[in-house]
CSV table of C-alpha atoms in Angstrom, one decimal:
chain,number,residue,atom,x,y,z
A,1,UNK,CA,0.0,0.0,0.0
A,2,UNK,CA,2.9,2.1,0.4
A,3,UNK,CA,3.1,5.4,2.5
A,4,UNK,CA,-0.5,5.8,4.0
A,5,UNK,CA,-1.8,9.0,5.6
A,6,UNK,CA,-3.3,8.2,9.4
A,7,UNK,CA,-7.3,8.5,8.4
A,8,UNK,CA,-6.1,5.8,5.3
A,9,UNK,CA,-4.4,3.6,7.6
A,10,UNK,CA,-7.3,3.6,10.0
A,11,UNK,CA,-9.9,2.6,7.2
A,12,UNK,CA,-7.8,-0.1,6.0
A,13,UNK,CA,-7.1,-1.4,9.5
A,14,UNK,CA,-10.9,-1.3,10.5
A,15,UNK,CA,-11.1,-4.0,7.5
A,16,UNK,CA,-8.6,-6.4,8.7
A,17,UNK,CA,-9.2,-9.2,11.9
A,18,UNK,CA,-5.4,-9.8,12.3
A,19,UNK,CA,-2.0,-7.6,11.9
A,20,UNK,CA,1.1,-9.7,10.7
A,21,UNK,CA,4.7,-8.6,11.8
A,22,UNK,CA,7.0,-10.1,9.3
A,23,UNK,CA,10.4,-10.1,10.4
A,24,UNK,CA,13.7,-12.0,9.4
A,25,UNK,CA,15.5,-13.9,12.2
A,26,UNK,CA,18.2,-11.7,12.0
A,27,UNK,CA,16.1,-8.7,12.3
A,28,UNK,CA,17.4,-6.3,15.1
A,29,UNK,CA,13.9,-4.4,15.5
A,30,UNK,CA,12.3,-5.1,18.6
A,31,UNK,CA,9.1,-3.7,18.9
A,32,UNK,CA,8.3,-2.1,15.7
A,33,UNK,CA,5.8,0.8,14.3
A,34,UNK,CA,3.4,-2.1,13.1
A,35,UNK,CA,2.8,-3.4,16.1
A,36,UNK,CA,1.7,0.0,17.9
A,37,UNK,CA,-0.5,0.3,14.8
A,38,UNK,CA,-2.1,-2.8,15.2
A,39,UNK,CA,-2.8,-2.3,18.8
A,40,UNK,CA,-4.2,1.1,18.1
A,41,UNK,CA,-6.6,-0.7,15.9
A,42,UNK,CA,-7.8,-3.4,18.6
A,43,UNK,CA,-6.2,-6.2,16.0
A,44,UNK,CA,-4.7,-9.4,17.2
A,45,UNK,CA,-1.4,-9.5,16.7
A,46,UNK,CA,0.7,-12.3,15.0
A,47,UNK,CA,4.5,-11.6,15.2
A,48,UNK,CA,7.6,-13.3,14.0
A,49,UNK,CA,9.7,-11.4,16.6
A,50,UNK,CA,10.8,-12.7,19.9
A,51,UNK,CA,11.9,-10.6,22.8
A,52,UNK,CA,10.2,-7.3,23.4
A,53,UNK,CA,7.7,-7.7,21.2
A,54,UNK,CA,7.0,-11.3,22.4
A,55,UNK,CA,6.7,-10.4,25.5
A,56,UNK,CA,4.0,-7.1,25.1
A,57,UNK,CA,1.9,-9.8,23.3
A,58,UNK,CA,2.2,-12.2,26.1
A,59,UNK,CA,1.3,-10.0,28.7
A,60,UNK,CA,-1.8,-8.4,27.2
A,61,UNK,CA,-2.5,-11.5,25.8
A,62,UNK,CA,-3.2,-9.8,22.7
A,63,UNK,CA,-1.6,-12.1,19.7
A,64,UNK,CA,0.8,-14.3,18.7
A,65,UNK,CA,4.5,-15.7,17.9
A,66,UNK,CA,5.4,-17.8,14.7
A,67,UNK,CA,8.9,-19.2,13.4
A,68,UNK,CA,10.1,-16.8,10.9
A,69,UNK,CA,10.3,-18.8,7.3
A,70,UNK,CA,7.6,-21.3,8.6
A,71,UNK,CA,4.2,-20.5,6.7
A,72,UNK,CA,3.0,-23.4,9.1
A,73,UNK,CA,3.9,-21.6,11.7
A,74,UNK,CA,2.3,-18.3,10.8
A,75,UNK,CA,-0.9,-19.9,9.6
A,76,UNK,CA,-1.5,-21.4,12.9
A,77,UNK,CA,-0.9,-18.5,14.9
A,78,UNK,CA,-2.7,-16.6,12.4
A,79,UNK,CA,-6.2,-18.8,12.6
A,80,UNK,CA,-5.2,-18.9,16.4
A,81,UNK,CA,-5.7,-14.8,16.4
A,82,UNK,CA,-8.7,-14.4,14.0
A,83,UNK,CA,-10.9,-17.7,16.0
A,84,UNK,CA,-12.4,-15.3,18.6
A,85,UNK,CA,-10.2,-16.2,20.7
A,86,UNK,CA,-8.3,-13.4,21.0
A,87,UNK,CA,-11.1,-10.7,20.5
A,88,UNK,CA,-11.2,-7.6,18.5
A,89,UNK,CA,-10.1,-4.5,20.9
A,90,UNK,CA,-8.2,-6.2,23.2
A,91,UNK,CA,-4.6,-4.7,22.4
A,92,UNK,CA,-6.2,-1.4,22.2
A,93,UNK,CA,-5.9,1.0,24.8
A,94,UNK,CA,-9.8,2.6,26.0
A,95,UNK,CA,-8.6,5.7,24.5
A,96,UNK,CA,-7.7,5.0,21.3
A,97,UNK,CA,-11.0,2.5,20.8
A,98,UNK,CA,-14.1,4.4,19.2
């Protein structure tokens, strides 16, 4: 989609049920812009990074992990995230939900 203004990132966001982090193992990012994005939205969150990142997801319970370069991996965190589970809003802070 490229470079997005705020209002277009929000509508786009409010169509999606999951955000995906796609990061190389040898990424050195540890809690990137997406993820705050995601939250903002109230979407699950499925993340290839560890550490940081990980851990916010852990303890907001909020999405989940995946082995970078494993599509099985991502799909089953991915259908873990969108089957209610892990319901829309919960990342999001009250003040940035409508």
């Amino acid at each position: 989609h490229g470079l997005l203004s705020g209002r277009d990132l929000q509508t786009l966001l409010e169509q999606c049920d999951v955000g995906i982090v796609p990061m190389r193992p040898e990424s050195w990012v540890g809690v990137p812009n997406k993820l705050f994005d995601y939250s903002a939205a109230g979407l699950a969150i499925v993340s290839s990074l560890g550490g940081e990142s990980s851990a916010l997801l852990g303890q907001y319970r909020c999405g989940a992990t995946y082995n970078a370069g494993d599509a099985a991996s991502l799909a089953a965190s991915a259908r873990r995230c969108s089957s209610g589970a892990m319901p829309r809003g919960r990342c999001a802070r009250p003040s940035l939900t409508r």
